[in-house]
PDB file of C-alpha atoms in Angstrom:
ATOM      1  CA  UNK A   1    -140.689-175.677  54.949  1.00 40.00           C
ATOM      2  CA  UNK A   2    -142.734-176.917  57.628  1.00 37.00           C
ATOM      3  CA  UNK A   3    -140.405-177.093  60.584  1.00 36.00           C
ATOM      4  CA  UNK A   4    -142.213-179.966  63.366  1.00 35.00           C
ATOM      5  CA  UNK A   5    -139.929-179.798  65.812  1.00 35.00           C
ATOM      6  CA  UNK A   6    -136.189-179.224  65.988  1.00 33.00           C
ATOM      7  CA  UNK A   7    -133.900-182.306  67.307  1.00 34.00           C
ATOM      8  CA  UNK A   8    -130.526-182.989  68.931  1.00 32.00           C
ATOM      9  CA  UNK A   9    -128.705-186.149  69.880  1.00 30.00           C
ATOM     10  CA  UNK A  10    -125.430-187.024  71.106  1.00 30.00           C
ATOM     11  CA  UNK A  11    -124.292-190.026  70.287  1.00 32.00           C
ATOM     12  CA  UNK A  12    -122.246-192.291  67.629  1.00 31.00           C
ATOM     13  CA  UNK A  13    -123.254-193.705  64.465  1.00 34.00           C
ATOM     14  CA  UNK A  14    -124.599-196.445  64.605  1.00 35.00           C
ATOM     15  CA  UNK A  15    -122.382-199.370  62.245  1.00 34.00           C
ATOM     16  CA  UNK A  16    -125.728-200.663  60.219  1.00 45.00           C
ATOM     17  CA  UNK A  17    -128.759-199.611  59.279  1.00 50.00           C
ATOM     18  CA  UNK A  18    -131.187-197.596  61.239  1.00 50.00           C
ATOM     19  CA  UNK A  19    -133.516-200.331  61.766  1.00 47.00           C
ATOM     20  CA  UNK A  20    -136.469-201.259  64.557  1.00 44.00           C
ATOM     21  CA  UNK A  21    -135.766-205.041  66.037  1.00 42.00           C
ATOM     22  CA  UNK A  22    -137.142-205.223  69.660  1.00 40.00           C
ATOM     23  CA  UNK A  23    -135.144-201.798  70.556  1.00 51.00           C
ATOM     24  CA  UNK A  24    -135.970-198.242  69.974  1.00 69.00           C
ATOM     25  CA  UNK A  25    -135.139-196.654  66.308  1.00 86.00           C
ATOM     26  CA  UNK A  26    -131.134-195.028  66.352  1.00 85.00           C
ATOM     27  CA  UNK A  27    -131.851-191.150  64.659  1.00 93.00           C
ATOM     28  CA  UNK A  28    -128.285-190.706  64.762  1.00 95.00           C
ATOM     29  CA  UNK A  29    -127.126-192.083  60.835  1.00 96.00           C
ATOM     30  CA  UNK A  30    -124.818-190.687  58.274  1.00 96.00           C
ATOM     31  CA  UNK A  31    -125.777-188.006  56.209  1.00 97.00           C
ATOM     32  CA  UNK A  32    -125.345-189.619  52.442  1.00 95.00           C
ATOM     33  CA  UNK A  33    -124.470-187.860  49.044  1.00 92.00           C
ATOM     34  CA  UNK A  34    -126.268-190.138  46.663  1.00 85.00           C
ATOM     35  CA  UNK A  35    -128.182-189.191  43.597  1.00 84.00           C
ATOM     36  CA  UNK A  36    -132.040-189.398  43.870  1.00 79.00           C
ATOM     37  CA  UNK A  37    -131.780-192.074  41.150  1.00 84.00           C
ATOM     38  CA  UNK A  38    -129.977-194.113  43.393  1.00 88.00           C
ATOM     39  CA  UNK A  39    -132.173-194.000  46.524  1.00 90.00           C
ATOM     40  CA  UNK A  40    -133.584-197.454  45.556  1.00 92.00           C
ATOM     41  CA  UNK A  41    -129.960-199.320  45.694  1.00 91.00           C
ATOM     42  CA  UNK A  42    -129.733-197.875  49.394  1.00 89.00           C
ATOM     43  CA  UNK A  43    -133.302-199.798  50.025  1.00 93.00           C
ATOM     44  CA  UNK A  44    -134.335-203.350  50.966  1.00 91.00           C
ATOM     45  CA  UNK A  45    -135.499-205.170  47.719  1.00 93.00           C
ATOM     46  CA  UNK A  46    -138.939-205.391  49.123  1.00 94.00           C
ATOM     47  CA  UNK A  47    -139.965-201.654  49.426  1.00 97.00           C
ATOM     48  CA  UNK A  48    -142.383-199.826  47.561  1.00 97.00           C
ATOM     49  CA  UNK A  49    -140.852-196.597  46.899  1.00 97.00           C
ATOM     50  CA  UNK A  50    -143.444-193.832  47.284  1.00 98.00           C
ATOM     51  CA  UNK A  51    -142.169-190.758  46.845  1.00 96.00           C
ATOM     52  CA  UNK A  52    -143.636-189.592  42.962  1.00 96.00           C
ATOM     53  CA  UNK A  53    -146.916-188.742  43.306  1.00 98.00           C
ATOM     54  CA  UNK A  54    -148.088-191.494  40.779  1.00 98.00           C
ATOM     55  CA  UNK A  55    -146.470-194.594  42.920  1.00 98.00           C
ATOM     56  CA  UNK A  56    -148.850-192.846  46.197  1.00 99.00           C
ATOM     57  CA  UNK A  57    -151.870-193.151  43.994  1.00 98.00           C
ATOM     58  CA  UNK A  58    -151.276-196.337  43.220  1.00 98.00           C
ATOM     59  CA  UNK A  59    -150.405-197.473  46.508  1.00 98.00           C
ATOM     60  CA  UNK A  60    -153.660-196.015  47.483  1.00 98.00           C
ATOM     61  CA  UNK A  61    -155.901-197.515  44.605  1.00 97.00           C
ATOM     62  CA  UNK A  62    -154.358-201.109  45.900  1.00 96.00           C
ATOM     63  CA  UNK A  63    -155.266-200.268  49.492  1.00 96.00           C
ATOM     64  CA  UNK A  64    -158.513-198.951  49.443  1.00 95.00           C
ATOM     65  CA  UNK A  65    -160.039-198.593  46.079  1.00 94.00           C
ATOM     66  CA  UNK A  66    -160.934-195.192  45.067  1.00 95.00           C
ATOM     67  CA  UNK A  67    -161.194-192.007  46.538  1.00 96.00           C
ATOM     68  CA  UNK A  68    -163.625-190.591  48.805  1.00 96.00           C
ATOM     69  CA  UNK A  69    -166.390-188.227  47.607  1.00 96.00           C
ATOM     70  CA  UNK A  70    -164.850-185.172  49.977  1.00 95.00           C
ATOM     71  CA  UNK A  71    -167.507-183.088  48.714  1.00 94.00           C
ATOM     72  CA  UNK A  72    -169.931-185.759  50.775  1.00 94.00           C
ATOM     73  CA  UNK A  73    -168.339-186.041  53.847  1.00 94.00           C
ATOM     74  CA  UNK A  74    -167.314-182.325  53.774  1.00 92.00           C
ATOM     75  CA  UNK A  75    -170.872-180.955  53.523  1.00 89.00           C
ATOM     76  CA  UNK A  76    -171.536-177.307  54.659  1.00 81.00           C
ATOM     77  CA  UNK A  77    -167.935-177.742  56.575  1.00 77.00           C
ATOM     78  CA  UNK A  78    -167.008-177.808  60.080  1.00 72.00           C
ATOM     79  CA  UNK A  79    -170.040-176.571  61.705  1.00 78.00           C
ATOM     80  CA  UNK A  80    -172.706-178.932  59.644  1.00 80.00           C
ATOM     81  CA  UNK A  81    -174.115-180.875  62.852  1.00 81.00           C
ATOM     82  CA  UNK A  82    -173.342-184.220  60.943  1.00 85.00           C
ATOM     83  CA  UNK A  83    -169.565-183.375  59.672  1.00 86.00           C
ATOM     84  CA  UNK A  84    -167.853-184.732  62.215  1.00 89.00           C
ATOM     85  CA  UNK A  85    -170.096-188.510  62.399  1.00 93.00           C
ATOM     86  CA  UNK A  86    -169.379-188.553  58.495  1.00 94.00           C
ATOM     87  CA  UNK A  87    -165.557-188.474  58.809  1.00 94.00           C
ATOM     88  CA  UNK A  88    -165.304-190.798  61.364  1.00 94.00           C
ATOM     89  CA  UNK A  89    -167.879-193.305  59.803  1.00 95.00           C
ATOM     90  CA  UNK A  90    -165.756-192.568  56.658  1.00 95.00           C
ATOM     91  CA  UNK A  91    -162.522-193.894  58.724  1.00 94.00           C
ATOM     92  CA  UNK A  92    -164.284-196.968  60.133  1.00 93.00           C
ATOM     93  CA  UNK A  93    -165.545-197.920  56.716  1.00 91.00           C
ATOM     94  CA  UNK A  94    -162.131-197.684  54.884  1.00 91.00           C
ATOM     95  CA  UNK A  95    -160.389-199.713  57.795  1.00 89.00           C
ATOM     96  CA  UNK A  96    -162.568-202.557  57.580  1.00 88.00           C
ATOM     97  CA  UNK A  97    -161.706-202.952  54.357  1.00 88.00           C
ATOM     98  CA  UNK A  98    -158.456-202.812  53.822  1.00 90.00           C
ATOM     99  CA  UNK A  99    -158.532-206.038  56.301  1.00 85.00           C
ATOM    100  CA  UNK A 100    -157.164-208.498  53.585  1.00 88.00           C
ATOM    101  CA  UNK A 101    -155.324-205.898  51.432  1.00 93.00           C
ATOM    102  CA  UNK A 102    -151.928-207.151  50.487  1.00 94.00           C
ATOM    103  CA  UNK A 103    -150.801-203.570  50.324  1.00 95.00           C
ATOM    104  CA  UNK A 104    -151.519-203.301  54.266  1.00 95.00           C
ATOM    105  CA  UNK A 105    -148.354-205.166  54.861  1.00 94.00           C
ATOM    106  CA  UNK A 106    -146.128-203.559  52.247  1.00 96.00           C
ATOM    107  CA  UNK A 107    -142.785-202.265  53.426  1.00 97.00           C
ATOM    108  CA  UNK A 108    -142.968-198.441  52.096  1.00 98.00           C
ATOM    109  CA  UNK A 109    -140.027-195.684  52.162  1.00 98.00           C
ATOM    110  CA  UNK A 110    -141.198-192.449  52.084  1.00 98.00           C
ATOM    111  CA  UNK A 111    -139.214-188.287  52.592  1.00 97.00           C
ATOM    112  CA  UNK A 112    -139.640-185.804  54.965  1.00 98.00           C
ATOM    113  CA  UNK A 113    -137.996-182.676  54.353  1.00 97.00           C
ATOM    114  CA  UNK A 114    -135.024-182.309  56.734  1.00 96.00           C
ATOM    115  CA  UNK A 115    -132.812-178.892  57.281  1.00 96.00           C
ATOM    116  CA  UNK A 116    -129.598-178.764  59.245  1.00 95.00           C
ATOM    117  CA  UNK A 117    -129.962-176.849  61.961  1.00 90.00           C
ATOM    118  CA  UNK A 118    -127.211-176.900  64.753  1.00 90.00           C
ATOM    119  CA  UNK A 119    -124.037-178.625  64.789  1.00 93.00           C
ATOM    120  CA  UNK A 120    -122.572-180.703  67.406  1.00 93.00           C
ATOM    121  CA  UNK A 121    -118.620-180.883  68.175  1.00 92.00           C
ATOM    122  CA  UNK A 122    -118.594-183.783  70.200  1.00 92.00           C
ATOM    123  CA  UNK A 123    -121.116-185.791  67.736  1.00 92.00           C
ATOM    124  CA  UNK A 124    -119.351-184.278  64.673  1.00 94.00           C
ATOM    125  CA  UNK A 125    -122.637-183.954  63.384  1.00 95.00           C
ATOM    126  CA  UNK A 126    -126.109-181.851  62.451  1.00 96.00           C
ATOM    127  CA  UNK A 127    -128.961-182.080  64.628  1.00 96.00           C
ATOM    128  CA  UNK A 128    -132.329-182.051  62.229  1.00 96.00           C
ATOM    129  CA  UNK A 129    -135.096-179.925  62.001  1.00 94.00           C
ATOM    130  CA  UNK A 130    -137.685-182.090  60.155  1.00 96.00           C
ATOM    131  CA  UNK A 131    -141.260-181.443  58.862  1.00 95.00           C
ATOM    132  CA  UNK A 132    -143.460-183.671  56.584  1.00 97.00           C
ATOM    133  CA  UNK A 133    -144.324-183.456  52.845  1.00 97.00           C
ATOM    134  CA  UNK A 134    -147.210-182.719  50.999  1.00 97.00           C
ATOM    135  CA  UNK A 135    -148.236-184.385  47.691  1.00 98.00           C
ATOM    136  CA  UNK A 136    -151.562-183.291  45.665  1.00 97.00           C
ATOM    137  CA  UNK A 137    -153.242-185.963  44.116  1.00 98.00           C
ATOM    138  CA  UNK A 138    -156.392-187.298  42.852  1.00 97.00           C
ATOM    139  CA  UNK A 139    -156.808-188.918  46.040  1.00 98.00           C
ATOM    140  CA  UNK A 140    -156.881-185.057  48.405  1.00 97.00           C
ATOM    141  CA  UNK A 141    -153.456-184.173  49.809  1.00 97.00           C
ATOM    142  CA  UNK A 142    -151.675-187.149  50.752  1.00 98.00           C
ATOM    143  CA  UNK A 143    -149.304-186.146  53.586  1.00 98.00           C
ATOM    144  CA  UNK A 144    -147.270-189.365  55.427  1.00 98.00           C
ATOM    145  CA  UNK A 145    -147.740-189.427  59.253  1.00 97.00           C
ATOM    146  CA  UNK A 146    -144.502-191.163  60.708  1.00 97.00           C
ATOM    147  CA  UNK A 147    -144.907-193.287  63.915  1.00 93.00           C
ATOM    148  CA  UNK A 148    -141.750-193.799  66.807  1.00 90.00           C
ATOM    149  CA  UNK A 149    -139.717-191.572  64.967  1.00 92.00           C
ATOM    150  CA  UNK A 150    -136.896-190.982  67.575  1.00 92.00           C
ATOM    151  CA  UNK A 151    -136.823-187.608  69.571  1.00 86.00           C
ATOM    152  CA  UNK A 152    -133.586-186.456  68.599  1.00 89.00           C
ATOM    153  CA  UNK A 153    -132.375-186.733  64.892  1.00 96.00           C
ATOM    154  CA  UNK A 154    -128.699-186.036  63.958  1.00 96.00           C
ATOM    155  CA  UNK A 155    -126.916-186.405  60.633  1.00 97.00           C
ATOM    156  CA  UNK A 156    -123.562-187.232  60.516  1.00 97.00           C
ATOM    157  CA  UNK A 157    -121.562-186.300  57.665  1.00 96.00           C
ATOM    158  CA  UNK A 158    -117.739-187.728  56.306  1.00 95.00           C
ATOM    159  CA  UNK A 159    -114.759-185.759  57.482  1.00 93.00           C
ATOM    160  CA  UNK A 160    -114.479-183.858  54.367  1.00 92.00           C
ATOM    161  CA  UNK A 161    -117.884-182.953  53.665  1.00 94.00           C
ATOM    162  CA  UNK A 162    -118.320-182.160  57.495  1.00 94.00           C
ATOM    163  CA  UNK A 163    -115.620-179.325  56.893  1.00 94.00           C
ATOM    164  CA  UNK A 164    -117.462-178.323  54.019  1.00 94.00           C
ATOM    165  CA  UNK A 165    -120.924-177.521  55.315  1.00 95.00           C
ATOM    166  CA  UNK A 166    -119.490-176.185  58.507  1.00 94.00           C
ATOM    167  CA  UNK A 167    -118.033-173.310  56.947  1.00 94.00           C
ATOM    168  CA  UNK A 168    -121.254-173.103  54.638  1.00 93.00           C
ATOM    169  CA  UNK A 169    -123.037-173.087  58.264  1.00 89.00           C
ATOM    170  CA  UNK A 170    -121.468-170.995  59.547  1.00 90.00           C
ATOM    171  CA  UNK A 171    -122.231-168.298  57.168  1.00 93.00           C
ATOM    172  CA  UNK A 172    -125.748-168.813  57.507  1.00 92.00           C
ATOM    173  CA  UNK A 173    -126.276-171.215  54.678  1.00 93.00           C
ATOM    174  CA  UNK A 174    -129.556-173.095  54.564  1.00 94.00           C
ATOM    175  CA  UNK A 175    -128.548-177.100  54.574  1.00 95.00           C
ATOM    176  CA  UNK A 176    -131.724-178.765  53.072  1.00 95.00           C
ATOM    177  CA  UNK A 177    -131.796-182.458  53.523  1.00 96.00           C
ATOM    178  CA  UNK A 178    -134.515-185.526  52.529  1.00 96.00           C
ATOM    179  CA  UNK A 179    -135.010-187.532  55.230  1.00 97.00           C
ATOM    180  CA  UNK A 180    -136.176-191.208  54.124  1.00 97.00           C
ATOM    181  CA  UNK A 181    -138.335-193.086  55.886  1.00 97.00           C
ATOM    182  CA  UNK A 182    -139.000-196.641  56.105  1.00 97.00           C
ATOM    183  CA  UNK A 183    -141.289-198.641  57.341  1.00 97.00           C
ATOM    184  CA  UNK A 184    -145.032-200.763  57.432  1.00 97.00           C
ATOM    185  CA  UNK A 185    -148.397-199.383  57.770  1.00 96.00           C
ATOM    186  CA  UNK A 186    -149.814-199.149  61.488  1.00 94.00           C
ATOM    187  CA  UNK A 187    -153.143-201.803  60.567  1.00 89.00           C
ATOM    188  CA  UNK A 188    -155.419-200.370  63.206  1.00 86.00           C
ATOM    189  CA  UNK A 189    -155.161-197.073  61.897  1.00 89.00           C
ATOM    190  CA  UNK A 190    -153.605-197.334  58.156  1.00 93.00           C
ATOM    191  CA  UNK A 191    -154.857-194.944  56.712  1.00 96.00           C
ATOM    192  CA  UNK A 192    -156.663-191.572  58.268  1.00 96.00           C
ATOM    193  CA  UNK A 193    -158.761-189.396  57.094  1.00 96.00           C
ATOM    194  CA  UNK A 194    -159.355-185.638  57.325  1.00 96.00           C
ATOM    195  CA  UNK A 195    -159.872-182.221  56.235  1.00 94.00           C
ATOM    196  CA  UNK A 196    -156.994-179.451  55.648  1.00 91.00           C
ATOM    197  CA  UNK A 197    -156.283-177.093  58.303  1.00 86.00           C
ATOM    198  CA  UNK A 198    -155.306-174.874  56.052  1.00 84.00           C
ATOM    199  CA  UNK A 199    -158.040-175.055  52.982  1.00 87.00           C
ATOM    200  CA  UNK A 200    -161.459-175.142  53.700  1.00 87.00           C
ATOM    201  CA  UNK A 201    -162.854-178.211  52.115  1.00 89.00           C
ATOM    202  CA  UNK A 202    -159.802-180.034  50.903  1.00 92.00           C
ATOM    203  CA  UNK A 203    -159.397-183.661  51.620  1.00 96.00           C
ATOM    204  CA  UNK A 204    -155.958-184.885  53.583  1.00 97.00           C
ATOM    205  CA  UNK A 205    -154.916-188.583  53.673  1.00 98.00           C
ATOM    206  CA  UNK A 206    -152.406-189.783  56.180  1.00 98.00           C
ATOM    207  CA  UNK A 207    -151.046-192.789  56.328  1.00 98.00           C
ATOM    208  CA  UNK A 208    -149.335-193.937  59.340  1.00 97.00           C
ATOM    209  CA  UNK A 209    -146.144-195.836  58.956  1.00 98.00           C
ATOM    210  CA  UNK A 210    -144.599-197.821  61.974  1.00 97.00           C
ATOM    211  CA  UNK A 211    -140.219-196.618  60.994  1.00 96.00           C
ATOM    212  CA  UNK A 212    -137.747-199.013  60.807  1.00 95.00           C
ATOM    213  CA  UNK A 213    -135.371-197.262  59.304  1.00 95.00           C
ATOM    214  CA  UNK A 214    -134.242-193.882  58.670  1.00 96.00           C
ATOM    215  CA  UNK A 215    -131.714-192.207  56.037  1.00 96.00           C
ATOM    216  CA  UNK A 216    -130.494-188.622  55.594  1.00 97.00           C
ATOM    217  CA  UNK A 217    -129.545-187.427  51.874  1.00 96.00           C
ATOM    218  CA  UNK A 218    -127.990-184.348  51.267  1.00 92.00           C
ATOM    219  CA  UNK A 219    -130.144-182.523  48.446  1.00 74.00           C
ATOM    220  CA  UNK A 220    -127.314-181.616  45.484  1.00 70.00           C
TER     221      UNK A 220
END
């Protein structure tokens, strides 16, 4: 996994959700054991879950059409002279019009992948090490950029599953966990465009989501 950054907080749980109104996002939430069925009856009504690659595409078709032609805008790569004015005259483009997209003002949850990575006595709880996902599709690789997530993450589990994944901890088990985002597209910058760092050629789309609310499930 992609570790970003690893996170600590001490603090208490907060009683409701994790939610953004005219204060900063809480990262400190309980860590839930609900099956991924379930995940939408956790959710506001209104949110467009996007975690199965064919729900992105579509989310994508409804906010800007169709899909670039990479192969265009890639050219003979990173040194062509004109790369770098394609890309960003591809970005302008695609933000002008998604202007009057209904989809620009959807409410969207999407996961991170999360990993338990110290725990806290005082908190009684599991600071998060977090790193983003990666989904191939017909769009490029579609890879969700997360706006004012919090700087310290921590997961706090029930007394009796707390005792359970210390002892798992403490023997050096890996704790995966999906973090589940929530949130509205950033309209100045919705959707970005750019190349893979890490394959020559291949097309990345990020969109950027302004959190309100963040979740921690326990992968079974």
């Amino acid at each position: 996994m992609r570790l970003l950054a690893v996170l600590t907080i001490v603090g208490l749980v907060a009683a409701g959700p994790a939610t953004l109104l005219g204060q900063d996002l809480v990262g400190t939430r309980p860590l839930l054991t609900l099956e991924p069925d379930k995940l939408p009856s956790l959710l506001p009504s209104d949110t467009h879950l996007l975690i199965e690659v064919g729900a992105i595409e579509r989310f994508l078709d409804q906010l800007d059409g169709e899909p670039p032609d990479w192969a265009a805008v890639y050219g003979h790569g990173h040194h062509d002279p004109g790369h770098d004015d394609r890309l960003f005259t591809l970005n302008r483009e695609r933000d002008a019009g998604q202007a009057d997209k209904p989809a620009l003002r959807w409410k969207v949850t999407f996961l991170w992948s999360g990993e338990l990575s110290r725990y806290d006595q005082k908190a009684s709880g599991f600071s998060v090490s977090v790193g983003p996902k990666f989904h191939q599709t017909r769009w490029g690789m579609v890879r969700f950029k997360p706006e004012n997530l919090p700087a310290n993450l921590m997961a706090i589990p029930n007394p009796r599953l707390r005792e359970s994944l210390r002892r798992k901890f403490e023997k050096g088990a890996r704790i995966e966990v999906d973090i589940v985002l929530t949130g509205t597209l950033i309209p100045e910058e919705s959707l970005v465009y750019d190349f893979s760092h890490e394959e020559e050629g291949r097309g990345l789309v990020m969109p950027v989501v302004r959190i309100e609310r963040i979740d921690y499930l326990l992968i079974r």
